[in-house]
Amino acid sequence: LGVTLLWLLPFFPSPGRDDGYDIADYMSVHPDVGTLEDFQEFLDEAHKRDLKVMVELVLNHTSDQHPWFQRARRAPAGSPERDFYVWSDTTDRYKEARIIFKDFETSNWSWDPVAKAYYWHRFYHHQPDLNFESPDVRKAIFQILDFWMGMGVDGLRLDAIPYLYQREGTNCENLPETHEFLKQLRTYVDERYAD
């Protein structure tokens, strides 16, 4: 058939409220489809057949069930743990950002009764956006890259990538900060992993 690469949609642990795009653990495999050992065997067998494997990775947001969010909502405001996500005392921030799923959401902010604050989400309310202003978030992203590239994955397709950063007075899409982070990410991968 001429296939040279297999592009895998999200297969990570997830509550499954958005077809796996609501990731609850970036470094594991949903038990419905197997284990990490199964994935490594699949990857090795694909490579034996000269097939490359690309993984769909969602960096913009996580599931609200992800341990990072559960930790963040319980952490004190201003702490590194809380700052893994974007929080506000009001819904008045980033007014120019469009609501992507207008059929399902009326705002890009949702109230969290545990944190007693609003959290930012560009997609569904159960998918809080990561805060790329946080150095800890950026570090965690590079650890995720190392995990999958270290296993031998040949490429990553980064979903929802235009929405990593927010700035007042903009539509919060394709901001220069996002492009700068992607350049850093690409340089990091190119320096460490061949082809």
C-alpha positions as semicolon CSV with decimal commas, in nm:
position;residue;x (nm);y (nm);z (nm)
1;L;0,000;0,000;0,000
2;G;0,300;0,230;0,025
3;V;0,261;0,306;0,395
4;T;0,582;0,445;0,547
5;L;0,458;0,585;0,878
6;L;0,188;0,502;1,131
7;W;0,027;0,805;1,297
8;L;-0,126;0,704;1,630
9;L;-0,405;0,908;1,783
10;P;-0,388;0,953;2,162
11;F;-0,358;0,620;2,343
12;F;-0,270;0,753;2,688
13;P;-0,474;0,702;3,005
14;S;-0,777;0,928;2,982
15;P;-1,132;0,958;3,113
16;G;-1,231;0,941;2,745
17;R;-1,447;1,253;2,744
18;D;-1,275;1,381;2,428
19;D;-1,160;1,068;2,243
20;G;-0,836;1,053;2,441
21;Y;-0,741;1,417;2,384
22;D;-0,806;1,466;2,757
23;I;-0,483;1,306;2,878
24;A;-0,460;1,196;3,241
25;D;-0,104;1,054;3,219
26;Y;0,147;1,144;2,947
27;M;0,385;0,858;3,019
28;S;0,167;0,553;3,006
29;V;-0,078;0,361;2,787
30;H;-0,453;0,337;2,837
31;P;-0,523;-0,013;2,974
32;D;-0,789;-0,067;2,706
33;V;-0,514;-0,082;2,444
34;G;-0,231;-0,246;2,638
35;T;0,079;-0,160;2,836
36;L;0,403;0,027;2,784
37;E;0,565;-0,309;2,714
38;D;0,305;-0,375;2,443
39;F;0,377;-0,035;2,291
40;Q;0,754;-0,100;2,290
41;E;0,695;-0,434;2,118
42;F;0,470;-0,265;1,861
43;L;0,733;0,003;1,801
44;D;1,011;-0,254;1,759
45;E;0,802;-0,460;1,518
46;A;0,710;-0,151;1,316
47;H;1,077;-0,057;1,286
48;K;1,166;-0,412;1,174
49;R;0,927;-0,350;0,883
50;D;1,079;-0,008;0,801
51;L;0,769;0,167;0,932
52;K;0,806;0,485;1,133
53;V;0,571;0,569;1,419
54;M;0,437;0,915;1,500
55;V;0,247;0,982;1,821
56;E;-0,026;1,245;1,865
57;L;0,067;1,451;2,170
58;V;-0,159;1,713;2,326
59;L;0,056;1,978;2,495
60;N;-0,196;2,258;2,535
61;H;-0,410;2,100;2,805
62;T;-0,464;1,794;3,021
63;S;-0,765;1,620;3,162
64;D;-0,897;1,767;3,483
65;Q;-0,825;1,418;3,620
66;H;-0,451;1,450;3,555
67;P;-0,252;1,441;3,882
68;W;-0,100;1,779;3,786
69;F;-0,441;1,945;3,791
70;Q;-0,554;1,764;4,104
71;R;-0,235;1,886;4,276
72;A;-0,269;2,239;4,134
73;R;-0,624;2,293;4,252
74;R;-0,524;2,204;4,609
75;A;-0,200;2,405;4,613
76;P;-0,177;2,761;4,745
77;A;-0,224;3,041;4,493
78;G;0,110;3,152;4,351
79;S;0,285;2,823;4,428
80;P;0,472;2,636;4,151
81;E;0,215;2,356;4,177
82;R;-0,080;2,592;4,130
83;D;0,101;2,771;3,849
84;F;0,100;2,457;3,632
85;Y;-0,234;2,591;3,506
86;V;-0,376;2,937;3,427
87;W;-0,591;3,074;3,711
88;S;-0,786;3,394;3,772
89;D;-1,016;3,546;4,031
90;T;-1,232;3,682;3,747
91;T;-1,350;3,582;3,400
92;D;-1,259;3,925;3,260
93;R;-0,914;3,826;3,132
94;Y;-0,833;3,750;2,765
95;K;-1,171;3,876;2,639
96;E;-1,051;3,874;2,274
97;A;-0,994;3,496;2,275
98;R;-1,270;3,316;2,089
99;I;-1,462;3,027;2,240
100;I;-1,373;2,733;2,018
101;F;-1,657;2,495;2,110
102;K;-1,948;2,741;2,131
103;D;-2,198;2,455;2,112
104;F;-2,069;2,324;2,446
105;E;-1,897;2,609;2,630
106;T;-2,007;2,962;2,712
107;S;-1,670;3,079;2,842
108;N;-1,299;2,995;2,832
109;W;-1,302;3,011;3,213
110;S;-1,452;2,759;3,455
111;W;-1,490;2,787;3,831
112;D;-1,309;2,530;4,042
113;P;-1,469;2,496;4,386
114;V;-1,157;2,333;4,533
115;A;-0,914;2,606;4,419
116;K;-1,179;2,874;4,467
117;A;-1,063;3,030;4,140
118;Y;-1,136;3,018;3,770
119;Y;-0,912;2,812;3,540
120;W;-0,852;2,877;3,170
121;H;-0,946;2,628;2,897
122;R;-0,955;2,683;2,522
123;F;-1,150;2,363;2,463
124;Y;-1,382;2,175;2,698
125;H;-1,414;2,273;3,063
126;H;-1,276;1,934;3,163
127;Q;-0,950;2,015;2,977
128;P;-0,767;2,288;3,171
129;D;-0,484;2,458;2,980
130;L;-0,129;2,420;3,101
131;N;0,054;2,741;3,190
132;F;0,354;2,766;2,956
133;E;0,474;3,071;3,148
134;S;0,577;2,821;3,418
135;P;0,933;2,687;3,382
136;D;0,811;2,371;3,557
137;V;0,556;2,310;3,282
138;R;0,817;2,358;3,009
139;K;1,053;2,122;3,193
140;A;0,776;1,861;3,222
141;I;0,708;1,889;2,846
142;F;1,073;1,817;2,768
143;Q;1,060;1,516;3,002
144;I;0,758;1,386;2,809
145;L;0,948;1,431;2,482
146;D;1,248;1,246;2,623
147;F;1,025;0,963;2,741
148;W;0,866;0,890;2,402
149;M;1,161;0,979;2,181
150;G;1,382;0,772;2,410
151;M;1,156;0,472;2,349
152;G;1,220;0,515;1,977
153;V;0,915;0,707;1,854
154;D;1,005;0,869;1,521
155;G;0,794;1,182;1,546
156;L;0,532;1,373;1,738
157;R;0,227;1,553;1,604
158;L;0,150;1,833;1,849
159;D;-0,223;1,894;1,882
160;A;-0,379;2,232;1,969
161;I;-0,037;2,397;1,944
162;P;-0,148;2,756;1,856
163;Y;-0,294;2,806;2,205
164;L;0,002;2,763;2,440
165;Y;0,031;3,122;2,561
166;Q;-0,215;3,396;2,654
167;R;-0,170;3,773;2,627
168;E;-0,416;4,051;2,705
169;G;-0,525;4,245;2,398
170;T;-0,477;3,948;2,163
171;N;-0,687;3,652;2,051
172;C;-0,437;3,426;2,236
173;E;-0,356;3,231;1,921
174;N;-0,023;3,186;1,742
175;L;0,153;3,430;1,971
176;P;0,528;3,495;1,929
177;E;0,591;3,316;2,260
178;T;0,435;3,002;2,119
179;H;0,659;3,010;1,812
180;E;0,964;3,074;2,029
181;F;0,881;2,775;2,250
182;L;0,832;2,554;1,944
183;K;1,174;2,657;1,813
184;Q;1,326;2,561;2,149
185;L;1,140;2,232;2,142
186;R;1,254;2,153;1,787
187;T;1,615;2,244;1,865
188;Y;1,601;2,021;2,173
189;V;1,476;1,724;1,971
190;D;1,721;1,779;1,682
191;E;2,018;1,795;1,920
192;R;1,928;1,470;2,095
193;Y;1,752;1,243;1,846
194;A;1,859;1,152;1,494
195;D;1,621;1,168;1,195
